[in-house]
Every structure is written in C-alpha cells, then in structure tokens.
CSV table of C-alpha atoms in Angstrom, one decimal:
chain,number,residue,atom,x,y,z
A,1170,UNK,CA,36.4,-53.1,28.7
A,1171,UNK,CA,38.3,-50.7,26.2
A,1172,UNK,CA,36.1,-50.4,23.2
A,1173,UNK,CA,39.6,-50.6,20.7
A,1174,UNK,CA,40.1,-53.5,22.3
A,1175,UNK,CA,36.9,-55.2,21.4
A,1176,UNK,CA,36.4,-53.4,18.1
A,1177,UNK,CA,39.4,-55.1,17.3
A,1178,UNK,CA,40.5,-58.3,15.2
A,1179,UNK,CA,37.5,-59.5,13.8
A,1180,UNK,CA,34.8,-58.9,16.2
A,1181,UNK,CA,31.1,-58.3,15.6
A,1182,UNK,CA,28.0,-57.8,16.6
A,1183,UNK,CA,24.1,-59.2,15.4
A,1184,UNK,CA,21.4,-57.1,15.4
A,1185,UNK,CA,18.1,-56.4,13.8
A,1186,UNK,CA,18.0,-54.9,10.6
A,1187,UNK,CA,15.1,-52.9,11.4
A,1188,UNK,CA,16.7,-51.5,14.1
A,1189,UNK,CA,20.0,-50.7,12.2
A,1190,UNK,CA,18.4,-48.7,9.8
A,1191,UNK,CA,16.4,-47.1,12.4
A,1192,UNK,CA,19.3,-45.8,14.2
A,1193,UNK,CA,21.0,-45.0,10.9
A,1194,UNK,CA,17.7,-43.1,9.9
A,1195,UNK,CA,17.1,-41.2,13.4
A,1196,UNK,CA,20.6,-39.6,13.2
A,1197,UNK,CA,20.7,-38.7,9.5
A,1198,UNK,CA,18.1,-36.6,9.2
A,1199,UNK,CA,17.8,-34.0,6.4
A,1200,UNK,CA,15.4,-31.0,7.1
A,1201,UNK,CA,13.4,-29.1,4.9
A,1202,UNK,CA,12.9,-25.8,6.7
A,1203,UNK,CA,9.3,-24.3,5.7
A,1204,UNK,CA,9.5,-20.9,7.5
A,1205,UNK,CA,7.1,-18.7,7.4
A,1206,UNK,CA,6.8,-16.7,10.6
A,1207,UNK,CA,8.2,-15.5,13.7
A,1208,UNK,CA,9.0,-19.4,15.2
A,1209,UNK,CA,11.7,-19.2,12.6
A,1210,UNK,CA,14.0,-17.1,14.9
A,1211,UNK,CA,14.0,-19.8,17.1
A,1212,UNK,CA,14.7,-22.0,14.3
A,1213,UNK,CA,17.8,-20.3,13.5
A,1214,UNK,CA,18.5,-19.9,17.3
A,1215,UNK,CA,18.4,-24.0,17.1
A,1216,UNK,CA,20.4,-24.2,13.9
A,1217,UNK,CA,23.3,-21.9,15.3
A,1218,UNK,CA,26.1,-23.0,17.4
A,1219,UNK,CA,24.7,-22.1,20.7
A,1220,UNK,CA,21.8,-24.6,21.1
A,1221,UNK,CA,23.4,-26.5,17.8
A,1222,UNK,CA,20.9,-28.9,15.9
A,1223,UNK,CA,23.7,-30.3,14.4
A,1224,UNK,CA,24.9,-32.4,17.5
A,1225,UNK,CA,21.7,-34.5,17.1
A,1226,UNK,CA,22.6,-35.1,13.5
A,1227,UNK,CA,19.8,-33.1,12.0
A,1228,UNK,CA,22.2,-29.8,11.1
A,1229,UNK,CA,21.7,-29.8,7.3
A,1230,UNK,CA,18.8,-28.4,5.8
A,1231,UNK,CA,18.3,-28.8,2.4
A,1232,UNK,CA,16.4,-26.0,0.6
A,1233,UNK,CA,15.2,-28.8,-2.3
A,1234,UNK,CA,12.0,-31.2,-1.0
A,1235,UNK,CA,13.2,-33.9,-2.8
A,1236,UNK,CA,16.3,-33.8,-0.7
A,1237,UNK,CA,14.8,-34.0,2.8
A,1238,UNK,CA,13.2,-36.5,5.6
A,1239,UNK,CA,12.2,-33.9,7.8
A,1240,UNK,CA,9.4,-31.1,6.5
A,1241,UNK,CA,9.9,-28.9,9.2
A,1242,UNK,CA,6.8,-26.4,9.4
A,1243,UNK,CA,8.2,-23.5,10.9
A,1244,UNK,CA,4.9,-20.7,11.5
A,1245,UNK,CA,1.7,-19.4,10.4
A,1246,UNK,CA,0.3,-21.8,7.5
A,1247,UNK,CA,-2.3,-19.0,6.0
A,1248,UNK,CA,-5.2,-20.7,3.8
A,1249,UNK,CA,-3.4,-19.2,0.9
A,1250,UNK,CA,-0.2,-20.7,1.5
A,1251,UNK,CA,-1.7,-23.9,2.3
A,1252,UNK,CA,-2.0,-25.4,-1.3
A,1253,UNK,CA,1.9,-24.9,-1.3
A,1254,UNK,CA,2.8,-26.7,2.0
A,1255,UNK,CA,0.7,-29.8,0.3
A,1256,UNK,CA,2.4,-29.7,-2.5
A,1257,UNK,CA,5.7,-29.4,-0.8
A,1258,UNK,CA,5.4,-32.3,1.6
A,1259,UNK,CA,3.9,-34.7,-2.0
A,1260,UNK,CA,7.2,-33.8,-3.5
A,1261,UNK,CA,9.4,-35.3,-1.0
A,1262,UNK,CA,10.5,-38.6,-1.1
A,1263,UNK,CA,9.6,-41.4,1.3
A,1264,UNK,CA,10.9,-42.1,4.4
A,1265,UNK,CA,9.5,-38.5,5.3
A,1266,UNK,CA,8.6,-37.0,9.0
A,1267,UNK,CA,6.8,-33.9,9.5
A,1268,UNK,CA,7.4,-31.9,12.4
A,1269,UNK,CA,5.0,-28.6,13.3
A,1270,UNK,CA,6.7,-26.2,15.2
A,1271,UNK,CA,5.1,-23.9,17.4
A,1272,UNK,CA,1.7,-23.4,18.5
A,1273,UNK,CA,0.1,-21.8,14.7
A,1274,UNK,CA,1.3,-24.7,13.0
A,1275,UNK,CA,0.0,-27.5,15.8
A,1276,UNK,CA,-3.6,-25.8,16.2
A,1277,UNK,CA,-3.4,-21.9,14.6
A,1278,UNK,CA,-2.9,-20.8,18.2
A,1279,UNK,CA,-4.4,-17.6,18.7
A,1280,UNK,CA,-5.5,-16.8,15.3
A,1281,UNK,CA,-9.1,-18.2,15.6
A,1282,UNK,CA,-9.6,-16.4,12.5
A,1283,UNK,CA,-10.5,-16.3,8.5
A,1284,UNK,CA,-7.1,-16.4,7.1
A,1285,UNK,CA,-5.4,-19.2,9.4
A,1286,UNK,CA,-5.1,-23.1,8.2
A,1287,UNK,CA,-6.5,-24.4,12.3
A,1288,UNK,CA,-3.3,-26.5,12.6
A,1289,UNK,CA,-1.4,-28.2,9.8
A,1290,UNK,CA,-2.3,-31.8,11.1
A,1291,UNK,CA,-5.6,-30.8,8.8
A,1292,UNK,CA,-4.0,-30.5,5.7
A,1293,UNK,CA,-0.6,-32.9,6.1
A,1294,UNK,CA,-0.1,-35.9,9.1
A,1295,UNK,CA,2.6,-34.7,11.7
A,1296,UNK,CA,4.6,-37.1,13.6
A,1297,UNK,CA,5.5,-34.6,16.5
A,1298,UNK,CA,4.2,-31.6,17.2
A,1299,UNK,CA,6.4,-28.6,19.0
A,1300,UNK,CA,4.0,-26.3,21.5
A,1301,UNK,CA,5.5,-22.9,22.1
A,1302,UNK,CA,4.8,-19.5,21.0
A,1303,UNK,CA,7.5,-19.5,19.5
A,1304,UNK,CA,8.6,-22.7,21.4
A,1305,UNK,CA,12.5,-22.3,23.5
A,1306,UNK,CA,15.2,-24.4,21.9
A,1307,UNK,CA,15.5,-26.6,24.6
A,1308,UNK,CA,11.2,-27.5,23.3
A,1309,UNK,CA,13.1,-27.5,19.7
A,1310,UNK,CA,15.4,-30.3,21.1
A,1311,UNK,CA,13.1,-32.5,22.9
A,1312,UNK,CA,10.9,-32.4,19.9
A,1313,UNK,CA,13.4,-33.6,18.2
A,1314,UNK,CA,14.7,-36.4,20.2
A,1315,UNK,CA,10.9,-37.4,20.8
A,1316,UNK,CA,10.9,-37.6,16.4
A,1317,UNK,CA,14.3,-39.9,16.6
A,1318,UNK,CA,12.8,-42.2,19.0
A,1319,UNK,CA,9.7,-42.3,16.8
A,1320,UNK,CA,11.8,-43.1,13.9
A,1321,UNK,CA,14.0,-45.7,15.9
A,1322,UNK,CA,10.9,-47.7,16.6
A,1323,UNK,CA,8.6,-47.0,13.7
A,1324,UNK,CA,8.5,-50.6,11.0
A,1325,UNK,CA,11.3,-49.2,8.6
A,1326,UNK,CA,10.4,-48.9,4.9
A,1327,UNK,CA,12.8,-50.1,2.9
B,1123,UNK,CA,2.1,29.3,8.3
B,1124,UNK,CA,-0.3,27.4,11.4
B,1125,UNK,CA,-1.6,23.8,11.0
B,1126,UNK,CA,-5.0,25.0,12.1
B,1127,UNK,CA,-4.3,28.1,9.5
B,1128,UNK,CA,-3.9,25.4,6.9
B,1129,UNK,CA,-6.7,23.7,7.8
B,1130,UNK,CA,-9.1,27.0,7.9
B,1131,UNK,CA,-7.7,28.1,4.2
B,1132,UNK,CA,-8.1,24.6,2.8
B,1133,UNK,CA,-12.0,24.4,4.5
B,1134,UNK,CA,-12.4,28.0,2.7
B,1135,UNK,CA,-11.9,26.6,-0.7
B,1136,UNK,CA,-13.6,23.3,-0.5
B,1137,UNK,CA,-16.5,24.6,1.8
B,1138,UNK,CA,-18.7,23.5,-0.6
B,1139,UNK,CA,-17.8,19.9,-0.2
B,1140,UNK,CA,-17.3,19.9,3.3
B,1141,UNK,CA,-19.7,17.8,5.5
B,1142,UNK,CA,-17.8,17.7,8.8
B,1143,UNK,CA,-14.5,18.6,10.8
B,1144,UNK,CA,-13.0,18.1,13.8
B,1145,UNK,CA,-9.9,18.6,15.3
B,1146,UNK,CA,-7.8,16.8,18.6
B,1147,UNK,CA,-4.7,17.3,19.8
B,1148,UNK,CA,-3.4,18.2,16.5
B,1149,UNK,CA,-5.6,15.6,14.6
B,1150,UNK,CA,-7.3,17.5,12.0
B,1151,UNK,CA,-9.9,15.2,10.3
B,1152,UNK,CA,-12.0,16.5,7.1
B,1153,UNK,CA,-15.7,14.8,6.5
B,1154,UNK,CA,-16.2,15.2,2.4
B,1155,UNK,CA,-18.6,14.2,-0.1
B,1156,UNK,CA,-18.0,11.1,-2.2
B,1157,UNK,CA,-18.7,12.6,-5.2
B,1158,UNK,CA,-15.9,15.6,-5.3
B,1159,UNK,CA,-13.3,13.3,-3.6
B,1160,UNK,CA,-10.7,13.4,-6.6
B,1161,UNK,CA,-11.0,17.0,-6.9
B,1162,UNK,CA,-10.7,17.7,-3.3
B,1163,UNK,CA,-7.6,15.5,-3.2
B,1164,UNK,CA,-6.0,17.0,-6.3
B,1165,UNK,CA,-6.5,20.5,-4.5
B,1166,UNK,CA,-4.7,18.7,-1.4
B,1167,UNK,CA,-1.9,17.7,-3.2
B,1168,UNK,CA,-1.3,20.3,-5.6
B,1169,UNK,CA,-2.2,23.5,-4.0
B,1170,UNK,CA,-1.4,22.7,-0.1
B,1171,UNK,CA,1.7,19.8,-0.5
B,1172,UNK,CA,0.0,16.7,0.9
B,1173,UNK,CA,2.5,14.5,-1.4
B,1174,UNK,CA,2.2,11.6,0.5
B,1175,UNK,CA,-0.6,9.3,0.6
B,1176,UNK,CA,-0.4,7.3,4.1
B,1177,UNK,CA,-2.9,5.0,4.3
B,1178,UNK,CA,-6.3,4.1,2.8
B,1179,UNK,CA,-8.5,2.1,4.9
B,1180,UNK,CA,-12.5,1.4,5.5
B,1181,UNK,CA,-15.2,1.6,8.6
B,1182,UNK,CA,-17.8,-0.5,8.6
B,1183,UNK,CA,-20.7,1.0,10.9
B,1184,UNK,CA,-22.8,-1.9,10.2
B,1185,UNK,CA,-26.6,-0.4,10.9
B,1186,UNK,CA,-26.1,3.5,10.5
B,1187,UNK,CA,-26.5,5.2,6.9
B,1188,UNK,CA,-24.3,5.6,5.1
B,1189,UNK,CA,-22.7,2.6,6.3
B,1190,UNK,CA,-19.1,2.7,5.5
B,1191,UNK,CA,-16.2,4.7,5.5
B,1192,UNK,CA,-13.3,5.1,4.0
B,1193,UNK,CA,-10.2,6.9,5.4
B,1194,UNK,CA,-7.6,9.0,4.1
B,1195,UNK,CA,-4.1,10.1,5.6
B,1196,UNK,CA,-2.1,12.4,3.9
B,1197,UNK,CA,1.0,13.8,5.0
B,1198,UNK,CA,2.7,16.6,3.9
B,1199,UNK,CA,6.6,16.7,3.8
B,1200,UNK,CA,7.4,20.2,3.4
B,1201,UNK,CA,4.5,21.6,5.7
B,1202,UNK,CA,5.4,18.7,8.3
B,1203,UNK,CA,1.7,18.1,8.8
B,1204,UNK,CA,-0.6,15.4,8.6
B,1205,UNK,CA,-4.6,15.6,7.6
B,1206,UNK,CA,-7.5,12.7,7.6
B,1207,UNK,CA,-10.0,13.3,4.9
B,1208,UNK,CA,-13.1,10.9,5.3
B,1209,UNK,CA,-15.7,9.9,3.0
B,1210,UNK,CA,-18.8,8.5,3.8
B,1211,UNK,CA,-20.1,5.7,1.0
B,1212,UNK,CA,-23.4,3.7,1.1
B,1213,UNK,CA,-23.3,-0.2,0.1
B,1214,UNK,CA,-23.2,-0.5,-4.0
B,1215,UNK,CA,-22.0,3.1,-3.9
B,1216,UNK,CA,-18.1,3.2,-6.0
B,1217,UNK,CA,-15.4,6.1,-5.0
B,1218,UNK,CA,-13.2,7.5,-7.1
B,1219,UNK,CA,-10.0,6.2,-7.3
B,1220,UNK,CA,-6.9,8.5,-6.7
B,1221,UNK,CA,-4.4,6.4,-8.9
B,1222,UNK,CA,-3.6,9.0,-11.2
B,1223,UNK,CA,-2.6,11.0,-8.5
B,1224,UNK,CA,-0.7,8.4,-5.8
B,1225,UNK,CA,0.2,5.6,-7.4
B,1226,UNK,CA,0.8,4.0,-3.3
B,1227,UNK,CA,-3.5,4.0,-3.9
B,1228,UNK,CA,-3.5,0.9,-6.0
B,1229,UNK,CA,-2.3,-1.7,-4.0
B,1230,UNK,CA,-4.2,0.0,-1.0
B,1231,UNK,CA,-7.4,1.1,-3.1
B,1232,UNK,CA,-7.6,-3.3,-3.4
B,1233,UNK,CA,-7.0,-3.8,0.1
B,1234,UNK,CA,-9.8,-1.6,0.7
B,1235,UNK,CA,-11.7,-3.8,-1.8
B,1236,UNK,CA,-10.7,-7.0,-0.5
B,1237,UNK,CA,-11.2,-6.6,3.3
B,1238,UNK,CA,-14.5,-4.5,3.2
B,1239,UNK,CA,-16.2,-4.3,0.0
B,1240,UNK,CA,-16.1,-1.0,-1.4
B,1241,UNK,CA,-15.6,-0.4,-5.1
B,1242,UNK,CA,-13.4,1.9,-6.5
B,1243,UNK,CA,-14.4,3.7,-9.7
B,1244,UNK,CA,-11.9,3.8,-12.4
B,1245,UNK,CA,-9.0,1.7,-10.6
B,1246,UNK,CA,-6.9,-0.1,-13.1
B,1247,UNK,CA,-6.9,-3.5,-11.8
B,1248,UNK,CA,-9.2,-3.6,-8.7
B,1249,UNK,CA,-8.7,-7.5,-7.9
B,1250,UNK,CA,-8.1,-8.9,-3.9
B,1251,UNK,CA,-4.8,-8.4,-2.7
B,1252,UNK,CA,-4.8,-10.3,0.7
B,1253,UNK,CA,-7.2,-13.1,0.6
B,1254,UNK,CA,-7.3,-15.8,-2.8
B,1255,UNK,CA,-9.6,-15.9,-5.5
B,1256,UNK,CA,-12.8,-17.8,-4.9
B,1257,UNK,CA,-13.1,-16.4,-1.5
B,1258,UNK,CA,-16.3,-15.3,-0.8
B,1259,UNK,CA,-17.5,-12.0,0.8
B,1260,UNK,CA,-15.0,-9.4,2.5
B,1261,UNK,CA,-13.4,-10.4,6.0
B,1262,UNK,CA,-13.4,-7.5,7.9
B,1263,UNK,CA,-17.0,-6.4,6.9
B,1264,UNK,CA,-19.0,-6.6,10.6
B,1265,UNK,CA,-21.5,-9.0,9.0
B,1266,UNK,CA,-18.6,-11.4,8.0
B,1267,UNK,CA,-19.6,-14.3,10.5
B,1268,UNK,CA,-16.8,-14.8,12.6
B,1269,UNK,CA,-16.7,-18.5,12.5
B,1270,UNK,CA,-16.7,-18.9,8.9
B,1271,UNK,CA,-14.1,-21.1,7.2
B,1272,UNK,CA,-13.0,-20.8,3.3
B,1273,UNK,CA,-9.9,-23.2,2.8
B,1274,UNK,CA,-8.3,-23.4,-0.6
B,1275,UNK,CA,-7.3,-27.0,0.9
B,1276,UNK,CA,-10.1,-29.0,2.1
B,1277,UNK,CA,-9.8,-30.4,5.8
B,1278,UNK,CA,-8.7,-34.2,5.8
B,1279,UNK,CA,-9.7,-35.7,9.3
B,1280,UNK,CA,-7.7,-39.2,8.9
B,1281,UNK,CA,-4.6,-36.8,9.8
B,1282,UNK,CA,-5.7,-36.0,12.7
C-alpha cells in the first residue's frame, strides 16, 4: 500500500479527538529550560545536534514561561531559589508538564543538607522524573518519550 | 629576603600581640589577639606587602574556649609569599572589620557572619550573603542540628 496512493483523492480517516490533540500535543512541545546546575551540560548535550531533542519535536525552548508546555527543571533547586521556580511554573499557561531532571531535582540527591529544596516534587507536581547525576542523554530521551506517552494518554484539556 | 626572615621581622614588631605561631612546609600561621587585629593587618599590608586578602573564613571548636576562629590568608604579590593570621573570638565577642583596608572583606566579612555567627565590628552592611532572610541560626556552626529544615516555600505533600 503506497501511502500517496491512499492519501489521495478524497480519502480520510476517523479518529478520536482526544487522541488527535494528544498526538498533536506530545510532538509540539515547547520547553522552558530552568537551569541551574551542572545537569545543564547534559541539557545542552541533548539540545545539540549529536543526541538532537529536536527530532522528538521538543527542540525549541522558549526563554518566556508564558510560552512553554514543558518547565524543564534542570539542577539544584536551593531553598532560596525555590520561591522563584513556584512562581515560574504559576506563570505558565495550561496544558503544562514538568519534567525534573537529574537526581537534585527528583530527591536533592546527595545534598542531604540545609540549603537544598529535598526534590522539587515538594514544591511543584512532576509528571516524569529523569534519575542521573547528571542523567546520559540517552536517560534525557527516554524521559522524554515516557512524558509524550503520558501526554498521548492523559484526558486532554481543551 | 627569606620567608621565615619575614616572618621572624614581622613577629619582632607585633610580639606584643602575638599568641602563637607555627610553621609547615612553608605554611607560616600567626595566632593574634582580637583586639589589635586591624593594626596588626595594617602593619601587614602596609609595611610587609600582603596586598591581597585571600580568604576570610571561621572554626567552630564547639566546647573549647575561646570557641571560634576566624582565619585570615593574605598573600603577598611582590614578596611571592603567603601568611595565615588567626584570631581567636569567644561567642558575643565582635572583630574588627578590615573594610577600610580590603575592600574583598565585605562580601567575605558576611559570609563569615552568615555561616558561623561571628559579628564584625564596624562593617558597613553586615547582612547574610548565602542563606535568605528569616533564616534562623548560622549553618555551619557545629551546634546547627543537622537535620533541620528552613524552606522559604512550605512542603506540599499532595505533589508527591
């Protein structure tokens, strides 16, 4: 069967709207990149064309919250910083996702300590969290196609 | 002229002050009393060229008297030699601050503040540098129980 051929004339095809927009959703996906430590080199390794985020349709991050899906939590949340990740992830608009990446952001990994929000789940919900200190790209990827399933199957808002 | 020359001529002309001083493998540390701080490190800095001010840190020795300390490195450029000058305080007790002569000692005079507690007499603006206000106690002060929890953003457990 030669997909030109069947696209052709004036075929269609019936589907759920639910699922339409989720597979519209999962493959549209504007990130917010909140960077604040080390884990962001791996970030950038993801972003960049060796490992290439974009080919999972999540390549442009936009550096206004009001802009994005996707608050990607990229490192160390310190208590004083906290206040500002909240405030971030209230000014974005709905549908939104949150992804913590890397071990500080999913529990505060090693740094059991006085200074260290213990894992951002606390302070924001995460839909999918990214273990790794900091995690390989390959992690960065399945974390990401975990989140697109998530949003293929979630109840859409509309 | 000799590091340990330097160091013999400088104990010469603050022996008053001096309550201790050791040396290893080219460490040379000076104890000195709180009190004539400021005038010992003016001498440093204007008679033997320790123009740089390293570091400023603390010690808690939680249980011995006097129970802090804090630590000074200087480093001299010209002389190409580095010296530790240390100065016991008790709790409650202030040290001079050397902003009028490094201004590097403001930002670290309130580190010094902020992790372990120590005032510093005379600092322009001695507010915490690392942790937020409202937070309680110093963090690195041996007492500072090691489980304790201050967030600026209280924990919500329907995230979890």
């Amino acid at each position: 069967m030669e997909v030109d051929k069947v696209l052709a004339g004036d075929s269609f095809f019936t589907t759920r709207l639910n699922d339409v927009i989720g597979w519209s959703r999962k493959f549209s996906i504007f990130s917010y990149p909140f960077v604040t430590a080390c884990c962001g080199m791996e970030f950038m390794s993801v972003s960049c064309s060796h490992y290439d985020i974009d080919r999972f349709g999540a390549g442009l991050p936009r550096f206004s919250p009001r802009q994005a899906d996707l608050l990607m939590v990229v490192g160390t949340i310190s208590q004083k910083i906290a206040p500002v990740l909240v405030r971030i992830y209230e000014q974005m608009c709905n549908p939104k996702w949150v992804v913590a990446f890397g071990v500080c952001t999913c529990t505060g990994g090693f740094y059991d300590d006085y200074a260290t929000v213990q894992g951002i789940d606390t302070i924001v919900p995460v839909d999918v969290y990214i273990p790794g200190c900091p995690p390989r790209p390959e992690t960065v990827l399945d974390g990401l196609m975990k989140l697109q399933q998530k949003i293929q199957k979630q109840k859409q808002a509309v | 002229m000799e590091q340990s020359e330097i160091v013999r001529s400088i104990r010469e002309k603050i022996s008053n002050d001096v309550l201790g001083y050791h040396s290893y493998c080219g460490d040379e540390t000076l104890v000195v009393r709180r009190e004539a701080l400021f005038n010992i490190m003016k001498i440093l800095k204007e008679e033997f060229h320790f123009e740089m001010l390293v570091d400023i840190c603390g010690v808690d020795f939680l249980g011995k008297e006097p129970r802090f300390e804090v630590v000074y490195h200087l480093n001299s450029l010209s002389r190409k030699m580095r010296l530790r000058v240390k100065v016991p305080v008790n709790e409650g007790e202030e040290v001079e601050s050397l902003v009028p002569l490094y201004p590097i000692a403001n930002w670290l005079e309130r580190e010094t503040w902020d992790m372990m507690g120590i005032r510093f007499a005379n600092h322009p603006d001695l507010r915490r540098l690392l942790m937020y206000d409202g937070f309680v106690g110093h963090a690195l002060r041996k007492d500072y129980p090691i489980n304790k929890r201050q967030p600026l953003v209280k924990p919500k457990n329907e995230y979890r």
